[in-house]
CSV table of C-alpha atoms and ligand atoms in Angstrom, one decimal:
chain,number,residue,atom,x,y,z
A,667,MET,CA,-64.1,-60.3,17.2
A,668,PRO,CA,-66.3,-60.2,14.0
A,669,ASP,CA,-66.2,-56.8,12.2
A,670,SER,CA,-70.0,-56.3,12.5
A,671,LEU,CA,-69.8,-55.9,16.3
A,672,PRO,CA,-69.0,-52.3,17.4
A,673,SER,CA,-65.9,-51.8,19.6
A,674,SER,CA,-66.4,-50.7,23.2
A,675,ALA,CA,-63.6,-48.2,23.1
A,676,GLY,CA,-64.8,-44.8,24.1
A,677,ASP,CA,-68.3,-46.1,25.0
A,678,SER,CA,-69.2,-45.1,28.6
A,679,ARG,CA,-71.0,-48.3,29.2
A,680,PHE,CA,-67.7,-50.2,29.1
A,681,PRO,CA,-65.1,-48.8,31.5
A,682,PRO,CA,-61.6,-48.2,30.2
A,683,ASP,CA,-58.5,-49.7,32.0
A,684,SER,CA,-57.2,-47.6,34.8
A,685,ASP,CA,-53.6,-46.5,34.7
A,686,LEU,CA,-52.3,-47.7,38.0
A,687,PRO,CA,-48.6,-47.6,38.7
A,688,THR,CA,-47.4,-51.2,39.1
A,689,GLY,CA,-45.9,-52.5,42.3
A,690,GLU,CA,-47.1,-49.6,44.5
A,691,TYR,CA,-50.1,-49.6,46.8
A,692,ALA,CA,-51.8,-46.7,48.5
A,693,VAL,CA,-52.5,-46.3,52.2
A,694,THR,CA,-55.8,-44.7,53.3
A,695,THR,CA,-56.1,-41.9,55.8
A,696,ALA,CA,-57.7,-42.1,59.3
A,697,LYS,CA,-60.9,-40.4,57.9
A,698,PRO,CA,-61.4,-42.0,54.5
A,699,ALA,CA,-63.5,-40.4,51.8
A,700,LEU,CA,-66.7,-42.3,51.0
A,701,GLU,CA,-66.5,-42.3,47.2
A,702,SER,CA,-65.1,-45.8,46.9
A,703,LEU,CA,-68.3,-47.3,48.3
A,704,MET,CA,-71.2,-48.3,45.9
A,705,GLU,CA,-74.1,-46.1,46.8
A,706,ILE,CA,-76.7,-48.9,47.4
A,707,THR,CA,-78.8,-46.7,49.7
A,708,ARG,CA,-78.9,-43.0,50.6
A,709,ARG,CA,-77.1,-42.6,53.9
A,710,PRO,CA,-76.9,-39.5,56.1
A,711,PRO,CA,-73.4,-38.0,56.7
A,712,VAL,CA,-73.1,-39.3,60.3
A,713,ILE,CA,-70.5,-42.0,61.0
A,714,PHE,CA,-70.8,-44.0,64.3
A,715,VAL,CA,-67.7,-45.1,66.0
A,716,GLU,CA,-68.8,-46.4,69.4
A,717,GLY,CA,-71.8,-47.9,71.1
A,718,ARG,CA,-73.0,-48.8,74.6
A,719,GLY,CA,-76.4,-50.4,75.2
A,720,SER,CA,-79.1,-48.2,73.7
A,721,TRP,CA,-76.6,-45.4,72.9
A,722,LEU,CA,-74.4,-44.7,69.8
A,723,PHE,CA,-71.6,-42.2,69.5
A,724,ASP,CA,-70.5,-40.5,66.3
A,725,ARG,CA,-67.0,-39.5,65.5
A,726,GLU,CA,-67.7,-35.9,66.6
A,727,GLY,CA,-68.7,-37.3,70.0
A,728,ARG,CA,-72.4,-36.7,69.7
A,729,ARG,CA,-74.7,-39.3,71.3
A,730,TYR,CA,-77.8,-40.9,69.8
A,731,LEU,CA,-80.6,-43.0,71.4
A,732,ASP,CA,-80.9,-46.0,69.2
A,733,PHE,CA,-84.4,-47.5,68.6
A,734,VAL,CA,-83.4,-49.2,65.4
A,735,GLN,CA,-80.4,-51.3,66.6
A,736,GLY,CA,-79.2,-52.2,63.2
A,737,TRP,CA,-82.8,-53.4,62.2
A,738,ALA,CA,-83.5,-55.4,65.3
A,739,VAL,CA,-80.0,-57.0,65.1
A,740,ASN,CA,-78.3,-55.9,68.3
A,741,CYS,CA,-80.9,-57.6,70.5
A,742,LEU,CA,-78.8,-57.0,73.6
A,743,GLY,CA,-77.9,-53.4,72.6
A,744,HIS,CA,-74.5,-52.1,71.5
A,745,CYS,CA,-71.3,-54.0,72.6
A,746,PRO,CA,-73.0,-56.0,75.4
A,747,PRO,CA,-70.4,-57.7,77.7
A,748,GLU,CA,-71.9,-61.1,76.9
A,749,ILE,CA,-71.2,-60.8,73.1
A,750,VAL,CA,-67.9,-59.0,73.6
A,751,ASP,CA,-66.6,-61.7,76.0
A,752,ALA,CA,-67.9,-64.6,73.8
A,753,VAL,CA,-66.3,-63.2,70.6
A,754,THR,CA,-63.0,-62.2,72.1
A,755,ALA,CA,-62.6,-65.5,74.0
A,756,GLN,CA,-63.5,-67.5,70.9
A,757,ALA,CA,-61.2,-65.3,68.7
A,758,ARG,CA,-58.3,-66.1,71.0
A,759,ARG,CA,-58.9,-69.8,70.8
A,760,LEU,CA,-60.0,-70.5,67.2
A,761,ILE,CA,-61.8,-68.3,64.7
A,762,ASN,CA,-62.4,-70.8,61.8
A,763,SER,CA,-61.5,-74.4,61.5
A,764,SER,CA,-63.3,-75.4,58.2
A,765,PRO,CA,-66.9,-76.1,57.2
A,766,ALA,CA,-65.7,-79.6,56.5
A,767,PHE,CA,-65.4,-80.3,60.2
A,768,HIS,CA,-67.7,-80.0,63.2
A,769,ASN,CA,-67.0,-77.3,65.8
A,770,GLU,CA,-68.2,-76.9,69.4
A,771,PRO,CA,-70.0,-73.6,69.3
A,772,SER,CA,-72.2,-74.5,66.3
A,773,ALA,CA,-73.2,-77.8,67.9
A,774,ARG,CA,-74.0,-76.1,71.2
A,775,LEU,CA,-76.0,-73.4,69.5
A,776,ALA,CA,-77.9,-75.9,67.3
A,777,GLU,CA,-78.7,-77.9,70.5
A,778,MET,CA,-79.9,-74.8,72.3
A,779,ILE,CA,-82.3,-74.0,69.4
A,780,THR,CA,-83.7,-77.5,69.1
A,781,ARG,CA,-84.2,-77.8,72.9
A,782,ASN,CA,-86.1,-74.5,73.0
A,783,SER,CA,-88.2,-74.9,69.8
A,784,CYS,CA,-90.3,-77.5,68.0
A,785,PHE,CA,-87.5,-78.3,65.5
A,786,GLN,CA,-84.9,-81.0,65.6
A,787,LYS,CA,-82.4,-79.9,62.9
A,788,VAL,CA,-80.6,-76.6,62.3
A,789,PHE,CA,-78.4,-75.3,59.4
A,790,PHE,CA,-76.5,-72.0,60.0
A,791,ALA,CA,-76.3,-69.3,57.4
A,792,ASN,CA,-74.6,-65.8,57.2
A,793,SER,CA,-77.7,-63.7,56.5
A,794,GLY,CA,-81.5,-63.9,56.7
A,795,ALA,CA,-81.7,-64.1,52.9
A,796,GLU,CA,-79.4,-67.0,52.8
A,797,ALA,CA,-81.4,-68.8,55.5
A,798,ASN,CA,-84.6,-68.2,53.4
A,799,GLU,CA,-82.8,-69.3,50.3
A,800,GLY,CA,-82.1,-72.5,52.2
A,801,ALA,CA,-85.8,-72.9,53.2
A,802,ILE,CA,-86.8,-72.5,49.6
A,803,LYS,CA,-84.3,-75.2,48.5
A,804,LEU,CA,-85.5,-77.4,51.4
A,805,ALA,CA,-89.1,-77.1,50.3
A,806,ARG,CA,-88.3,-77.8,46.7
A,807,LYS,CA,-86.2,-80.8,47.7
A,808,TRP,CA,-89.1,-82.0,49.9
A,809,GLY,CA,-91.6,-81.4,47.1
A,810,ALA,CA,-89.4,-83.4,44.6
A,811,LYS,CA,-89.1,-86.2,47.1
A,812,PHE,CA,-92.5,-86.5,48.6
A,813,ARG,CA,-95.0,-84.5,46.5
A,814,GLY,CA,-94.5,-85.5,42.9
A,815,GLY,CA,-92.1,-82.6,42.1
A,816,ALA,CA,-94.2,-79.8,43.7
A,817,PHE,CA,-92.0,-76.7,43.9
A,818,GLU,CA,-94.3,-73.7,44.3
A,819,ILE,CA,-94.2,-71.8,47.6
A,820,VAL,CA,-97.3,-69.7,48.4
A,821,THR,CA,-96.1,-66.4,49.8
A,822,MET,CA,-97.9,-63.3,51.2
A,823,GLU,CA,-98.6,-59.9,49.7
A,824,HIS,CA,-96.3,-57.2,51.0
A,825,SER,CA,-93.9,-59.9,52.3
A,826,PHE,CA,-90.1,-59.4,52.7
A,827,HIS,CA,-87.7,-62.4,52.6
A,828,GLY,CA,-84.4,-60.9,51.5
A,829,ARG,CA,-82.2,-59.8,48.6
A,830,THR,CA,-80.9,-62.8,46.9
A,831,LEU,CA,-82.6,-63.4,43.5
A,832,ALA,CA,-84.9,-66.2,44.8
A,833,THR,CA,-85.8,-64.4,48.1
A,834,MET,CA,-86.5,-61.1,46.1
A,835,SER,CA,-88.7,-63.2,43.9
A,836,ALA,CA,-90.5,-64.5,47.0
A,837,SER,CA,-90.9,-60.9,48.3
A,838,ASP,CA,-93.5,-58.4,47.4
A,839,LYS,CA,-91.8,-55.1,47.6
A,840,PRO,CA,-93.4,-52.7,45.0
A,841,GLN,CA,-90.0,-51.1,44.1
A,842,TRP,CA,-88.6,-54.5,43.1
A,843,ARG,CA,-91.4,-55.5,40.7
A,844,ASN,CA,-89.4,-54.8,37.6
A,845,LEU,CA,-85.9,-55.1,38.9
A,846,TYR,CA,-83.4,-57.8,37.9
A,847,GLU,CA,-85.8,-59.6,35.6
A,848,PRO,CA,-86.5,-62.4,35.0
A,849,LYS,CA,-87.3,-63.4,38.6
A,850,VAL,CA,-87.2,-66.9,39.9
A,851,PRO,CA,-90.6,-68.5,39.2
A,852,GLY,CA,-92.9,-70.3,41.7
A,853,PHE,CA,-94.0,-67.8,44.3
A,854,PRO,CA,-97.7,-67.2,44.0
A,855,ARG,CA,-99.0,-64.5,46.4
A,856,ALA,CA,-102.0,-64.5,48.7
A,857,PRO,CA,-103.2,-61.6,50.8
A,858,LEU,CA,-102.2,-61.9,54.4
A,859,ASN,CA,-104.8,-63.0,57.0
A,860,ASP,CA,-107.1,-64.3,54.2
A,861,LEU,CA,-107.3,-68.1,54.7
A,862,PRO,CA,-109.7,-68.8,51.8
A,863,ALA,CA,-107.3,-67.0,49.5
A,864,ALA,CA,-104.3,-69.1,50.7
A,865,ALA,CA,-106.5,-72.3,50.4
A,866,ALA,CA,-107.4,-71.4,46.8
A,867,MET,CA,-103.7,-71.0,45.9
A,868,ILE,CA,-102.6,-74.4,47.1
A,869,THR,CA,-102.5,-76.8,44.1
A,870,GLU,CA,-100.7,-80.1,43.3
A,871,LYS,CA,-97.7,-77.8,42.4
A,872,THR,CA,-97.5,-76.4,45.9
A,873,ALA,CA,-94.7,-77.5,48.2
A,874,ALA,CA,-95.1,-75.0,51.1
A,875,VAL,CA,-96.6,-71.8,52.4
A,876,LEU,CA,-94.2,-69.2,53.7
A,877,VAL,CA,-95.4,-66.5,56.1
A,878,GLU,CA,-93.9,-63.9,58.5
A,879,PRO,CA,-95.7,-63.9,61.9
A,880,ILE,CA,-95.4,-60.1,61.7
A,881,GLN,CA,-94.5,-58.4,58.4
A,882,GLY,CA,-91.8,-56.1,59.6
A,883,GLU,CA,-90.8,-54.4,56.4
A,884,ALA,CA,-94.4,-53.9,55.3
A,885,GLY,CA,-94.9,-51.7,58.3
A,886,VAL,CA,-95.3,-54.2,61.2
A,887,ILE,CA,-98.5,-55.9,60.0
A,888,PRO,CA,-99.2,-58.9,62.2
A,889,ALA,CA,-100.6,-62.2,60.9
A,890,THR,CA,-103.3,-63.0,63.5
A,891,ASP,CA,-103.0,-66.0,65.8
A,892,ASP,CA,-106.2,-67.3,64.3
A,893,TYR,CA,-104.8,-67.0,60.8
A,894,LEU,CA,-101.6,-68.8,61.7
A,895,ARG,CA,-103.6,-71.6,63.4
A,896,GLY,CA,-105.8,-71.8,60.3
A,897,LEU,CA,-102.8,-72.0,58.0
A,898,ARG,CA,-101.4,-74.8,60.1
A,899,THR,CA,-104.6,-76.8,59.8
A,900,LEU,CA,-104.9,-76.0,56.1
A,901,THR,CA,-101.3,-77.0,55.2
A,902,ARG,CA,-101.7,-80.2,57.2
A,903,GLU,CA,-104.9,-81.1,55.4
A,904,ARG,CA,-103.5,-80.3,52.0
A,905,GLY,CA,-100.1,-82.0,52.7
A,906,VAL,CA,-97.8,-79.0,52.2
A,907,LEU,CA,-95.2,-77.5,54.5
A,908,LEU,CA,-95.8,-74.5,56.7
A,909,MET,CA,-92.6,-72.3,56.9
A,910,VAL,CA,-92.3,-69.2,59.1
A,911,ASP,CA,-89.8,-66.4,58.4
A,912,GLU,CA,-88.9,-65.4,61.9
A,913,ILE,CA,-85.8,-63.4,60.9
A,914,GLN,CA,-87.3,-60.3,62.4
A,915,THR,CA,-89.8,-61.8,64.9
A,916,GLY,CA,-87.6,-64.5,66.4
A,917,MET,CA,-85.0,-64.4,69.2
A,918,GLY,CA,-87.3,-62.8,71.9
A,919,ARG,CA,-88.3,-59.8,69.8
A,920,THR,CA,-92.1,-60.4,70.4
A,921,GLY,CA,-91.7,-61.4,74.0
A,922,ARG,CA,-91.5,-65.1,73.3
A,923,LEU,CA,-88.4,-66.8,72.0
A,924,PHE,CA,-90.1,-67.4,68.7
A,925,ALA,CA,-93.3,-65.6,67.6
A,926,TYR,CA,-95.0,-68.8,66.3
A,927,GLU,CA,-95.4,-69.7,70.0
A,928,HIS,CA,-98.1,-67.0,70.5
A,929,ALA,CA,-100.4,-68.9,68.1
A,930,GLY,CA,-99.6,-72.2,69.8
A,931,ILE,CA,-98.7,-73.9,66.5
A,932,GLU,CA,-95.7,-75.9,65.3
A,933,PRO,CA,-94.5,-74.9,61.9
A,934,ASP,CA,-92.4,-77.4,59.8
A,935,VAL,CA,-89.6,-74.9,59.0
A,936,MET,CA,-88.4,-71.7,60.5
A,937,THR,CA,-85.8,-69.2,59.5
A,938,LEU,CA,-83.9,-66.9,62.0
A,939,GLY,CA,-81.4,-64.1,61.5
A,940,LYS,CA,-81.1,-60.5,62.7
A,941,GLY,CA,-81.0,-60.7,66.5
A,942,MET,CA,-79.5,-64.2,66.4
A,943,GLY,CA,-75.9,-63.1,66.5
A,944,GLY,CA,-76.4,-60.0,68.7
A,945,GLY,CA,-74.7,-58.0,66.0
A,946,VAL,CA,-72.5,-60.4,64.1
A,947,PRO,CA,-73.7,-62.0,60.8
A,948,LEU,CA,-75.5,-65.2,61.8
A,949,ALA,CA,-78.8,-66.7,60.6
A,950,ALA,CA,-80.3,-70.2,60.7
A,951,LEU,CA,-82.7,-72.5,59.0
A,952,ALA,CA,-84.5,-74.9,61.4
A,953,ALA,CA,-86.7,-77.8,60.4
A,954,LYS,CA,-88.6,-80.7,61.8
A,955,GLU,CA,-86.6,-84.0,61.5
A,956,ALA,CA,-89.0,-85.4,58.8
A,957,VAL,CA,-88.6,-82.3,56.6
A,958,SER,CA,-84.8,-82.3,56.9
A,959,VAL,CA,-84.2,-83.8,53.5
A,960,PHE,CA,-80.8,-82.3,52.4
A,961,GLU,CA,-78.3,-84.9,51.6
A,962,PRO,CA,-74.5,-84.4,51.9
A,963,GLY,CA,-73.3,-81.9,49.3
A,964,GLU,CA,-76.7,-80.3,48.6
A,965,GLN,CA,-76.3,-77.3,51.0
A,966,GLY,CA,-73.4,-75.5,52.6
A,967,GLY,CA,-71.1,-72.5,52.5
A,968,THR,CA,-67.6,-71.4,53.4
A,969,PHE,CA,-68.5,-69.3,56.4
A,970,ASN,CA,-71.6,-71.1,57.5
A,971,GLY,CA,-71.6,-72.0,61.2
A,972,ASN,CA,-68.1,-70.8,61.9
A,973,LEU,CA,-66.9,-70.7,65.5
A,974,LEU,CA,-66.7,-66.9,65.9
A,975,VAL,CA,-70.3,-66.2,64.9
A,976,THR,CA,-71.9,-69.2,66.5
A,977,ALA,CA,-70.0,-68.4,69.8
A,978,ALA,CA,-71.8,-65.1,69.7
A,979,GLY,CA,-75.1,-66.9,69.0
A,980,CYS,CA,-74.6,-69.1,72.0
A,981,ALA,CA,-74.1,-66.0,74.2
A,982,VAL,CA,-77.4,-64.5,72.8
A,983,MET,CA,-79.4,-67.8,73.4
A,984,GLU,CA,-78.0,-68.1,76.9
A,985,THR,CA,-79.0,-64.6,77.8
A,986,LEU,CA,-82.5,-64.8,76.2
A,987,THR,CA,-83.3,-68.1,78.0
A,988,ARG,CA,-82.2,-66.8,81.4
A,989,PRO,CA,-85.1,-66.8,83.9
A,990,GLY,CA,-87.0,-63.5,83.8
A,991,PHE,CA,-85.3,-62.2,80.6
A,992,LEU,CA,-88.4,-62.5,78.3
A,993,GLU,CA,-90.7,-61.4,81.0
A,994,ALA,CA,-88.7,-58.1,81.1
A,995,VAL,CA,-89.1,-57.9,77.3
A,996,VAL,CA,-92.8,-58.2,77.6
A,997,SER,CA,-93.0,-55.5,80.3
A,998,ALA,CA,-90.7,-53.2,78.3
A,999,GLY,CA,-92.9,-53.8,75.3
A,1000,GLU,CA,-96.1,-52.9,77.3
A,1001,HIS,CA,-94.5,-49.8,78.5
A,1002,LEU,CA,-93.4,-48.7,75.0
A,1003,ARG,CA,-96.9,-49.5,73.6
A,1004,GLY,CA,-98.6,-47.6,76.4
A,1005,ARG,CA,-96.4,-44.5,75.8
A,1006,LEU,CA,-96.9,-44.6,72.1
A,1007,ALA,CA,-100.6,-45.0,72.5
A,1008,ALA,CA,-100.7,-42.0,74.8
A,1009,LEU,CA,-98.7,-40.0,72.3
A,1010,SER,CA,-101.0,-41.0,69.5
A,1011,ALA,CA,-104.1,-39.9,71.6
A,1012,LYS,CA,-102.4,-36.6,72.5
A,1013,ARG,CA,-101.4,-35.7,68.9
A,1014,GLY,CA,-104.3,-37.4,67.1
A,1015,LEU,CA,-102.2,-40.1,65.3
A,1016,GLY,CA,-103.1,-43.6,64.2
A,1017,GLU,CA,-102.9,-47.0,65.7
A,1018,VAL,CA,-100.0,-48.7,67.5
A,1019,ARG,CA,-99.3,-52.1,66.0
A,1020,GLY,CA,-97.1,-55.1,66.7
A,1021,ARG,CA,-96.0,-57.2,69.6
A,1022,GLY,CA,-93.3,-57.1,72.3
A,1023,LEU,CA,-90.5,-54.8,71.2
A,1024,LEU,CA,-91.4,-54.8,67.5
A,1025,LEU,CA,-93.9,-52.0,67.4
A,1026,ALA,CA,-95.1,-49.4,64.9
A,1027,LEU,CA,-96.9,-46.1,65.2
A,1028,VAL,CA,-99.1,-45.0,62.3
A,1029,LEU,CA,-98.8,-41.2,61.7
A,1030,GLY,CA,-101.8,-40.9,59.4
A,1031,LYS,CA,-99.8,-38.8,56.9
A,1032,ASP,CA,-96.8,-39.6,54.7
A,1033,ILE,CA,-94.3,-37.8,56.8
A,1034,ALA,CA,-92.5,-40.7,58.5
A,1035,ALA,CA,-89.2,-40.1,56.5
A,1036,SER,CA,-89.1,-36.5,57.6
A,1037,VAL,CA,-89.7,-37.4,61.2
A,1038,VAL,CA,-86.9,-39.9,61.0
A,1039,GLU,CA,-84.6,-37.2,59.6
A,1040,ARG,CA,-85.5,-34.7,62.3
A,1041,ALA,CA,-85.1,-37.4,64.9
A,1042,LEU,CA,-81.6,-38.1,63.8
A,1043,ARG,CA,-80.7,-34.4,64.1
A,1044,ARG,CA,-82.0,-34.5,67.7
A,1045,GLY,CA,-80.0,-37.6,68.5
A,1046,LEU,CA,-82.7,-40.3,68.1
A,1047,LEU,CA,-82.6,-43.2,65.7
A,1048,ILE,CA,-86.0,-44.5,64.6
A,1049,ASN,CA,-87.1,-46.1,61.3
A,1050,ALA,CA,-89.9,-45.6,58.7
A,1051,PRO,CA,-90.6,-48.9,56.9
A,1052,VAL,CA,-93.4,-47.3,54.9
A,1053,PRO,CA,-94.2,-43.6,54.3
A,1054,ASP,CA,-96.9,-43.1,57.1
A,1055,THR,CA,-95.5,-45.4,59.8
A,1056,LEU,CA,-92.7,-45.4,62.3
A,1057,ARG,CA,-91.1,-48.6,63.5
A,1058,PHE,CA,-89.5,-49.2,66.9
A,1059,MET,CA,-87.1,-52.1,67.5
A,1060,PRO,CA,-84.9,-51.1,70.5
A,1061,ALA,CA,-82.6,-53.4,72.3
A,1062,LEU,CA,-84.5,-56.1,74.2
A,1063,THR,CA,-82.7,-54.7,77.3
A,1064,VAL,CA,-84.0,-51.1,76.8
A,1065,SER,CA,-84.9,-49.3,80.0
A,1066,ARG,CA,-88.1,-47.5,80.9
A,1067,GLU,CA,-86.2,-44.2,81.1
A,1068,GLU,CA,-84.9,-44.7,77.6
A,1069,VAL,CA,-88.4,-45.4,76.3
A,1070,ASP,CA,-89.7,-42.3,78.0
A,1071,GLU,CA,-86.8,-40.2,76.6
A,1072,MET,CA,-87.5,-41.5,73.1
A,1073,VAL,CA,-91.2,-40.7,73.3
A,1074,GLU,CA,-90.4,-37.1,74.6
A,1075,VAL,CA,-88.1,-36.5,71.7
A,1076,LEU,CA,-90.7,-37.8,69.3
A,1077,ASP,CA,-93.4,-35.6,70.8
A,1078,LEU,CA,-91.1,-32.6,70.4
A,1079,ILE,CA,-90.6,-33.4,66.7
A,1080,LEU,CA,-94.3,-33.9,66.1
A,1081,ARG,CA,-95.1,-30.7,67.9
A,1082,GLU,CA,-92.9,-28.8,65.5
A,1083,ASN,CA,-94.4,-30.6,62.5
A,1084,PRO,CA,-97.3,-28.6,61.1
A,1085,PRO,CA,-100.1,-31.3,61.3
A,1086,TYR,CA,-99.5,-32.0,65.0
A,1087,PRO,CA,-99.5,-28.8,67.0
A,1088,ASP,CA,-100.1,-28.7,70.8
A,1089,PRO,CA,-103.7,-29.7,71.4
B,2124,PLP,C1,-84.3,-58.7,57.4
B,2124,PLP,C2,-85.2,-59.8,56.9
B,2124,PLP,C3,-84.8,-60.7,56.0
B,2124,PLP,C4,-83.4,-60.6,55.3
B,2124,PLP,O1,-82.4,-60.8,56.2
B,2124,PLP,P1,-80.9,-60.3,55.7
B,2124,PLP,O2,-80.0,-60.7,56.8
B,2124,PLP,O3,-81.0,-58.9,55.4
B,2124,PLP,O4,-80.6,-61.1,54.5
B,2124,PLP,C5,-85.7,-61.7,55.6
B,2124,PLP,N1,-86.9,-61.8,56.2
B,2124,PLP,C6,-87.3,-60.9,57.1
B,2124,PLP,C7,-88.7,-61.1,57.7
B,2124,PLP,C8,-86.5,-59.9,57.5
B,2124,PLP,O5,-86.9,-59.0,58.4
């Protein structure tokens, strides 16, 4: 080391070596302390140990009504027999062969997706961000091959696409604007539901337009069906891809298997995640055959499409496509919407937004975080994606009684909150 460089010894930015005894390893206790975990978000002290349907139980035995379900992940509720049986049966047979070989559950799941969507090809990933990262790569490869090296992807203001560096760059979360710089270039942003703005942003450098049918993290802001149809026409006319991020809206969440169906369009690329594995880490990138331009070696991953998670995915798809299942989601969604609208009218709150069982209630004041906190203390899990809005994403199997109970608890909390006394 040259003399001119300062030594890191004693400098708190550079950690010293720890003085571990060699050859001895510690065993943790039944109730471990939490200090060893990186604090990547503020978490309340509660620790859940069991779940059943719409209910969670903490280690003190208290029960909680869950209208978050791991961010719309546990689409069939906690520990549904379909998932438990599929995962245990698969675990007993074979957990992982190798990504270098085909396996039965991933082939079955891919076929179930292609037979029930407008896509012909599927790639499995381990998280939504990874699926979107794959979509970005696919669009860039397609642009390189068919559009003279076009690589830009027009994204939407307030969008959320994940936490890898490229998907953070494609997202528009205000808290991320100056984080982890420099970002990945090539993601111009248009306001949602503004077709002329999107049209103005498409240039010879554009490979694709990427949109969420409903912007979940932004506070459940729907892209209108007309806008999605307009985007489909526009992208066809201009010769660029239309990609939908259905990580939150897909897998029955809006009352159809995929939310693009509401608009009657066929996108070129779709990403899935969250509810797809019914609780296990599973996501997917689906594409039209003509857009499926990856060549061997250009995309992959160690855990991608492994038997355990795709077996869970098969169980989810089988359940969602059962006759009557999605009709029940639609009617549960209508019931929840009706109860939220009545609560809003009673307490003078704002609009109810969203579709199916992805709904939001606007409170009109920035108190959503405090409502969420009070709800937790009363045994109810809800979510506040933005300061003045509550989001509801219960199990797709939620009962009317559970919806009614949730709304009663919410009403109780709002009544205690100064701006919303009894009328
Ligand atoms: C949750 C989400 C993602 C990211 O998925 P992860 O599994 O957290 O990586 C991407 N896009 C949308 C629309 C999401 O809701």
